[in-house]
Structure formats: C-alpha cells, structure tokens
Amino acid sequence: MIVAIDGPAASGKGTIARRLAKHFGLPHLDTGLLYRATARVLIDEGTRLDDVESAVAAARGLALTDFDEEKLRGREMGEAASVVGAMPDVRAALIDMQRRFTQHPAGAVLDGRDIGTVIAPQADVKIFVTASPETRAQRRALELRGRGEPVIYADILADIRKRDERDAQRSSAPLKAAADATILDTTDLDIEAAFKAALAIVEKKRG
Ligand code: CDP
C-alpha cells in the first residue's frame, strides 16, 4: 500500500505520516528532508541559494541515509528548502530517489508537497492535510522553541504565509491537492485526533 500525504508547512502531515507508517509497519520518507538537505549543502559550501547548477549537483549527491535532522529542521532551513524546491531541475533530480522509495515490496508512506500529484499518482491512498495559517504558525513556533530556537509568533506566521505563496505559485509541481485526495483539516484536531482521522481515511479507502 502506498500512502501519499501532502500539505502546507506545519499542517501536521509529517506526524500523521510517521504514525501511519508505524501503524501499518511501512517505511516512511519525509521528502521535505531532501529539499532541506539540498539547501544545507549549498549553505555549508557558502554557495548562493539561487545557483541552480550547484543546487542540482547537491540534489544528485544526496543519499537517503545521510540526513542529520537536527541540522535540517531549523527555521532557516525550511525557508531555504522552499527556494531550492522551486527549481524544476532540482525537483527532477530528486524524483527517482523518491519513486524508488515507493517500490518497497510492502509499500510506503511518503509526505511532502507533490507526492499524490507527481511522485506517486498511483498511490492507494492520498490525504491532503491542511490547517489555518494561524494554527500552523502556533505549532511551528512551539516546535522551534522546543528545539531551542527563540522565535516570535508574528515572524513565523509571516514565514508560513510567504512559503505557502511560493510553494503554491511555483511552476513545477506546485502545492495542491490531487483531484482524488481526501482533505483533512487539522485546525481543531490534536495529534491523536488527527492521526485517528487519517487512519479512518486509509481504512475506508482499503475497504
Ligand atoms: O513542514 P515544513 O513544510 O516546514 O517542512 P518540509 O515539509 O520539510 O518542507 C520544506 C520546504 O521544502 C517546503 O516549503 C517546500 O518548498 C519544499 N518541499 C517541496 O517542494 N516538495 C516536497 N515534496 C517537500 C518539500
């Protein structure tokens, strides 16, 4: 079974994807890490983020095993990931790796922006997770503070709005729900309730 979870920043898609993967014993790939890791290579090298050639080389050089999540989860990396994620050649360089991941014999759970639309249009279940920008900003501010990054709510809300806009407007694989995705709005749901709602969607699809 292939499960595609897409949605905007801090919608809860990552947590839902992890929980579903654990529940069904499937491998999970957080595809945002690929874009974050690509951006990280450029930052570590001191290369400009808008250098497409270097970004493509960085994307091609990634291995799924070398993600240091601690270094990739910060505020700056989310923003930088969205810049390289808007480059069609970077997206193209990351497609095979993601498609290979879906070929695990048991299936897989992937979360990102374009899993149901581009990476795995054949997915058995597609969920588009969303929540209001204010709720997402609150969650992200809490998460970043939990990681020791002192942030101001208004700044995070501005980040989220800017990133929503960039992700939705880009020409290559813009953020949008697949026509056959089920929308899950988590604005008023805590983690447990969101997971249960997602599980119900999967169970219903599987009949
Ligand atoms: O939860 P959050 O959106 O902050 O982080 P993420 O899922 O790691 O995504 C970071 C950025 O990577 C997004 O804003 C997208 O621009 C980009 N991304 C993408 O373009 N396609 C994906 N499949 C996953 C992430």
mmCIF file of C-alpha atoms and ligand atoms in Angstrom:
data_model
loop_
_atom_site.group_PDB
_atom_site.id
_atom_site.type_symbol
_atom_site.label_atom_id
_atom_site.label_comp_id
_atom_site.label_asym_id
_atom_site.label_seq_id
_atom_site.Cartn_x
_atom_site.Cartn_y
_atom_site.Cartn_z
ATOM 1 C CA MET A 1 0.000 0.000 0.000
ATOM 2 C CA ILE A 2 1.353 3.416 -0.976
ATOM 3 C CA VAL A 3 0.094 6.318 1.130
ATOM 4 C CA ALA A 4 0.689 9.878 -0.126
ATOM 5 C CA ILE A 5 0.409 12.669 2.440
ATOM 6 C CA ASP A 6 0.698 16.234 1.150
ATOM 7 C CA GLY A 7 0.057 19.636 2.627
ATOM 8 C CA PRO A 8 1.477 23.024 3.588
ATOM 9 C CA ALA A 9 4.080 23.800 6.259
ATOM 10 C CA ALA A 10 3.264 22.698 9.807
ATOM 11 C CA SER A 11 -0.096 21.217 8.812
ATOM 12 C CA GLY A 12 0.726 18.055 10.747
ATOM 13 C CA LYS A 13 1.473 15.949 7.671
ATOM 14 C CA GLY A 14 4.819 14.688 8.990
ATOM 15 C CA THR A 15 3.415 13.486 12.287
ATOM 16 C CA ILE A 16 0.455 11.839 10.582
ATOM 17 C CA ALA A 17 2.745 10.143 8.038
ATOM 18 C CA ARG A 18 5.067 8.830 10.770
ATOM 19 C CA ARG A 19 2.179 7.497 12.828
ATOM 20 C CA LEU A 20 0.512 5.820 9.841
ATOM 21 C CA ALA A 21 3.810 4.223 8.796
ATOM 22 C CA LYS A 22 4.330 2.847 12.292
ATOM 23 C CA HIS A 23 0.756 1.592 12.498
ATOM 24 C CA PHE A 24 0.973 -0.308 9.198
ATOM 25 C CA GLY A 25 4.654 -1.308 9.525
ATOM 26 C CA LEU A 26 5.609 0.593 6.358
ATOM 27 C CA PRO A 27 8.766 2.581 5.588
ATOM 28 C CA HIS A 28 8.320 6.357 5.771
ATOM 29 C CA LEU A 29 10.026 9.107 3.797
ATOM 30 C CA ASP A 30 9.727 12.760 4.776
ATOM 31 C CA THR A 31 10.514 14.219 1.342
ATOM 32 C CA GLY A 32 10.923 17.719 2.792
ATOM 33 C CA LEU A 33 14.233 16.461 4.167
ATOM 34 C CA LEU A 34 15.521 16.037 0.597
ATOM 35 C CA TYR A 35 14.912 19.708 -0.158
ATOM 36 C CA ARG A 36 16.233 20.769 3.232
ATOM 37 C CA ALA A 37 19.385 18.651 2.779
ATOM 38 C CA THR A 38 19.944 20.057 -0.728
ATOM 39 C CA ALA A 39 19.749 23.597 0.641
ATOM 40 C CA ARG A 40 22.012 22.645 3.530
ATOM 41 C CA VAL A 41 24.794 21.545 1.172
ATOM 42 C CA LEU A 42 24.722 24.963 -0.521
ATOM 43 C CA ILE A 43 24.741 26.821 2.794
ATOM 44 C CA ASP A 44 27.615 24.696 4.134
ATOM 45 C CA GLU A 45 29.587 25.284 0.919
ATOM 46 C CA GLY A 46 28.885 29.007 1.061
ATOM 47 C CA THR A 47 27.156 28.810 -2.345
ATOM 48 C CA ARG A 48 24.270 31.156 -3.152
ATOM 49 C CA LEU A 49 20.838 29.513 -2.867
ATOM 50 C CA ASP A 50 19.845 30.689 -6.331
ATOM 51 C CA ASP A 51 22.771 28.879 -8.011
ATOM 52 C CA VAL A 52 20.734 26.267 -9.925
ATOM 53 C CA GLU A 53 23.719 24.244 -11.176
ATOM 54 C CA SER A 54 25.140 23.796 -7.676
ATOM 55 C CA ALA A 55 21.688 23.035 -6.284
ATOM 56 C CA VAL A 56 21.163 20.276 -8.872
ATOM 57 C CA ALA A 57 24.612 18.819 -8.112
ATOM 58 C CA ALA A 58 23.789 18.881 -4.394
ATOM 59 C CA ALA A 59 20.439 17.161 -5.004
ATOM 60 C CA ARG A 60 22.065 14.457 -7.164
ATOM 61 C CA GLY A 61 24.673 13.816 -4.492
ATOM 62 C CA LEU A 62 22.190 13.114 -1.687
ATOM 63 C CA ALA A 63 21.843 9.709 -0.094
ATOM 64 C CA LEU A 64 18.695 8.856 1.849
ATOM 65 C CA THR A 65 20.794 7.801 4.793
ATOM 66 C CA ASP A 66 22.729 10.974 5.411
ATOM 67 C CA PHE A 67 20.126 13.231 6.940
ATOM 68 C CA ASP A 68 21.089 14.869 10.189
ATOM 69 C CA GLU A 69 17.590 16.013 11.145
ATOM 70 C CA GLU A 70 18.873 18.251 13.911
ATOM 71 C CA LYS A 71 20.726 20.316 11.320
ATOM 72 C CA LEU A 72 17.808 20.352 8.879
ATOM 73 C CA ARG A 73 14.767 21.220 10.983
ATOM 74 C CA GLY A 74 15.506 24.855 11.843
ATOM 75 C CA ARG A 75 13.585 27.873 10.611
ATOM 76 C CA GLU A 76 16.268 28.993 8.168
ATOM 77 C CA MET A 77 16.369 25.558 6.504
ATOM 78 C CA GLY A 78 12.601 25.467 5.879
ATOM 79 C CA GLU A 79 12.831 28.742 4.036
ATOM 80 C CA ALA A 80 15.962 27.687 2.114
ATOM 81 C CA ALA A 81 14.324 24.357 1.172
ATOM 82 C CA SER A 82 11.428 26.224 -0.350
ATOM 83 C CA VAL A 83 13.828 28.273 -2.506
ATOM 84 C CA VAL A 84 15.599 25.223 -3.984
ATOM 85 C CA GLY A 85 12.274 23.349 -4.151
ATOM 86 C CA ALA A 86 11.003 25.941 -6.611
ATOM 87 C CA MET A 87 13.735 24.961 -9.128
ATOM 88 C CA PRO A 88 12.360 22.479 -11.691
ATOM 89 C CA ASP A 89 15.813 20.919 -12.256
ATOM 90 C CA VAL A 90 16.253 20.262 -8.541
ATOM 91 C CA ARG A 91 12.831 18.606 -8.390
ATOM 92 C CA ALA A 92 13.702 16.479 -11.440
ATOM 93 C CA ALA A 93 16.971 15.399 -9.795
ATOM 94 C CA LEU A 94 15.064 14.129 -6.740
ATOM 95 C CA ILE A 95 12.262 12.238 -8.487
ATOM 96 C CA ASP A 96 13.966 8.854 -8.998
ATOM 97 C CA MET A 97 15.074 8.601 -5.382
ATOM 98 C CA GLN A 98 11.519 9.220 -4.199
ATOM 99 C CA ARG A 99 9.942 6.829 -6.721
ATOM 100 C CA ARG A 100 12.406 4.094 -5.763
ATOM 101 C CA PHE A 101 11.284 4.510 -2.169
ATOM 102 C CA THR A 102 7.673 3.766 -3.179
ATOM 103 C CA GLN A 103 8.785 0.434 -4.664
ATOM 104 C CA HIS A 104 9.378 -1.263 -1.316
ATOM 105 C CA PRO A 105 7.506 -4.608 -1.525
ATOM 106 C CA ALA A 106 5.149 -3.710 1.327
ATOM 107 C CA GLY A 107 4.623 -0.175 0.034
ATOM 108 C CA ALA A 108 5.490 3.073 1.782
ATOM 109 C CA VAL A 109 4.220 6.281 3.325
ATOM 110 C CA LEU A 110 5.631 9.498 1.836
ATOM 111 C CA ASP A 111 4.878 13.034 2.892
ATOM 112 C CA GLY A 112 5.582 16.261 1.033
ATOM 113 C CA ARG A 113 4.019 18.667 -1.423
ATOM 114 C CA ASP A 114 3.672 16.686 -4.654
ATOM 115 C CA ILE A 115 3.501 13.035 -3.638
ATOM 116 C CA GLY A 116 -0.102 12.468 -4.758
ATOM 117 C CA THR A 117 0.264 14.647 -7.865
ATOM 118 C CA VAL A 118 3.770 13.891 -9.249
ATOM 119 C CA ILE A 119 5.794 11.311 -7.305
ATOM 120 C CA ALA A 120 3.142 8.625 -6.778
ATOM 121 C CA PRO A 121 -0.031 9.483 -8.694
ATOM 122 C CA GLN A 122 -0.880 5.770 -8.441
ATOM 123 C CA ALA A 123 -0.897 5.875 -4.602
ATOM 124 C CA ASP A 124 -3.594 3.761 -2.974
ATOM 125 C CA VAL A 125 -4.476 6.496 -0.503
ATOM 126 C CA LYS A 126 -3.921 10.261 -0.830
ATOM 127 C CA ILE A 127 -4.517 12.650 2.029
ATOM 128 C CA PHE A 128 -4.098 16.417 1.776
ATOM 129 C CA VAL A 129 -3.516 17.727 5.297
ATOM 130 C CA THR A 130 -4.237 21.364 5.961
ATOM 131 C CA ALA A 131 -4.921 23.805 8.817
ATOM 132 C CA SER A 132 -5.355 27.560 9.172
ATOM 133 C CA PRO A 133 -2.155 29.620 8.808
ATOM 134 C CA GLU A 134 -2.557 30.871 12.406
ATOM 135 C CA THR A 135 -2.787 27.359 13.822
ATOM 136 C CA ARG A 136 0.163 26.219 11.747
ATOM 137 C CA ALA A 137 2.228 29.202 12.885
ATOM 138 C CA GLN A 138 1.431 28.414 16.525
ATOM 139 C CA ARG A 139 2.504 24.795 16.071
ATOM 140 C CA ARG A 140 5.695 25.746 14.250
ATOM 141 C CA ALA A 141 6.599 28.394 16.869
ATOM 142 C CA LEU A 142 6.154 25.802 19.644
ATOM 143 C CA GLU A 143 8.204 23.239 17.726
ATOM 144 C CA LEU A 144 11.072 25.657 17.054
ATOM 145 C CA ARG A 145 11.098 26.877 20.665
ATOM 146 C CA GLY A 146 11.184 23.221 21.721
ATOM 147 C CA ARG A 147 14.349 22.934 19.632
ATOM 148 C CA GLY A 148 15.869 25.868 21.460
ATOM 149 C CA GLU A 149 15.256 28.423 18.712
ATOM 150 C CA PRO A 150 13.723 31.554 20.303
ATOM 151 C CA VAL A 151 11.138 32.754 17.759
ATOM 152 C CA ILE A 152 8.345 35.319 17.622
ATOM 153 C CA TYR A 153 4.884 34.113 16.592
ATOM 154 C CA ALA A 154 4.292 37.002 14.161
ATOM 155 C CA ASP A 155 7.551 36.220 12.322
ATOM 156 C CA ILE A 156 6.638 32.560 11.985
ATOM 157 C CA LEU A 157 3.171 33.442 10.685
ATOM 158 C CA ALA A 158 4.820 35.681 8.081
ATOM 159 C CA ASP A 159 7.211 32.822 7.126
ATOM 160 C CA ILE A 160 4.301 30.429 6.726
ATOM 161 C CA ARG A 161 2.334 32.810 4.521
ATOM 162 C CA LYS A 162 5.368 33.520 2.354
ATOM 163 C CA ARG A 163 6.170 29.824 1.996
ATOM 164 C CA ASP A 164 2.530 28.918 1.200
ATOM 165 C CA GLU A 165 2.581 31.518 -1.525
ATOM 166 C CA ARG A 166 5.922 30.375 -3.010
ATOM 167 C CA ASP A 167 5.004 26.668 -2.843
ATOM 168 C CA ALA A 168 1.597 27.219 -4.411
ATOM 169 C CA GLN A 169 2.716 29.622 -7.152
ATOM 170 C CA ARG A 170 5.811 27.827 -8.474
ATOM 171 C CA SER A 171 5.549 26.446 -11.997
ATOM 172 C CA SER A 172 6.938 22.995 -11.235
ATOM 173 C CA ALA A 173 4.819 20.709 -9.036
ATOM 174 C CA PRO A 174 3.009 23.465 -7.136
ATOM 175 C CA LEU A 175 1.458 22.608 -3.793
ATOM 176 C CA LYS A 176 -2.088 21.468 -4.480
ATOM 177 C CA ALA A 177 -4.352 18.622 -3.513
ATOM 178 C CA ALA A 178 -4.587 15.786 -6.054
ATOM 179 C CA ALA A 179 -8.086 15.542 -7.530
ATOM 180 C CA ASP A 180 -8.546 12.185 -5.784
ATOM 181 C CA ALA A 181 -7.086 13.226 -2.405
ATOM 182 C CA THR A 182 -9.170 13.374 0.764
ATOM 183 C CA ILE A 183 -8.790 16.741 2.517
ATOM 184 C CA LEU A 184 -8.064 16.558 6.241
ATOM 185 C CA ASP A 185 -8.296 19.881 8.081
ATOM 186 C CA THR A 186 -6.449 19.575 11.394
ATOM 187 C CA THR A 187 -7.118 23.141 12.630
ATOM 188 C CA ASP A 188 -9.229 21.874 15.533
ATOM 189 C CA LEU A 189 -7.594 18.478 15.960
ATOM 190 C CA ASP A 190 -4.800 17.478 18.332
ATOM 191 C CA ILE A 191 -2.194 14.923 17.220
ATOM 192 C CA GLU A 192 -4.183 11.914 18.393
ATOM 193 C CA ALA A 193 -7.418 13.097 16.775
ATOM 194 C CA ALA A 194 -5.601 13.943 13.522
ATOM 195 C CA PHE A 195 -3.988 10.503 13.424
ATOM 196 C CA LYS A 196 -7.341 8.798 14.047
ATOM 197 C CA ALA A 197 -8.982 10.832 11.285
ATOM 198 C CA ALA A 198 -6.165 9.906 8.874
ATOM 199 C CA LEU A 199 -6.410 6.249 9.867
ATOM 200 C CA ALA A 200 -10.150 6.315 9.181
ATOM 201 C CA ILE A 201 -9.453 7.713 5.699
ATOM 202 C CA VAL A 202 -6.951 4.912 4.982
ATOM 203 C CA GLU A 203 -9.264 2.203 6.317
ATOM 204 C CA LYS A 204 -12.174 3.497 4.250
ATOM 205 C CA LYS A 205 -10.051 3.521 1.059
ATOM 206 C CA ARG A 206 -8.858 -0.004 1.692
ATOM 207 C CA GLY A 207 -12.473 -1.086 2.096
HETATM 208 O O1 CDP B 1 6.757 21.284 7.484
HETATM 209 P P1 CDP B 1 7.501 22.147 6.542
HETATM 210 O O2 CDP B 1 6.741 22.426 5.329
HETATM 211 O O3 CDP B 1 8.021 23.385 7.187
HETATM 212 O O4 CDP B 1 8.801 21.439 6.054
HETATM 213 P P2 CDP B 1 9.075 20.450 4.857
HETATM 214 O O5 CDP B 1 7.918 19.569 4.605
HETATM 215 O O6 CDP B 1 10.385 19.860 5.209
HETATM 216 O O7 CDP B 1 9.240 21.372 3.542
HETATM 217 C C1 CDP B 1 10.161 22.419 3.424
HETATM 218 C C2 CDP B 1 10.063 23.022 2.016
HETATM 219 O O8 CDP B 1 10.542 22.052 1.067
HETATM 220 C C3 CDP B 1 8.647 23.362 1.543
HETATM 221 O O9 CDP B 1 8.263 24.696 1.815
HETATM 222 C C4 CDP B 1 8.693 23.095 0.043
HETATM 223 O O10 CDP B 1 9.036 24.246 -0.701
HETATM 224 C C5 CDP B 1 9.792 22.095 -0.136
HETATM 225 N N1 CDP B 1 9.244 20.760 -0.453
HETATM 226 C C6 CDP B 1 8.849 20.520 -1.755
HETATM 227 O O11 CDP B 1 8.923 21.401 -2.590
HETATM 228 N N2 CDP B 1 8.386 19.288 -2.121
HETATM 229 C C7 CDP B 1 8.295 18.290 -1.226
HETATM 230 N N3 CDP B 1 7.865 17.099 -1.612
HETATM 231 C C8 CDP B 1 8.658 18.529 0.117
HETATM 232 C C9 CDP B 1 9.124 19.791 0.485
#
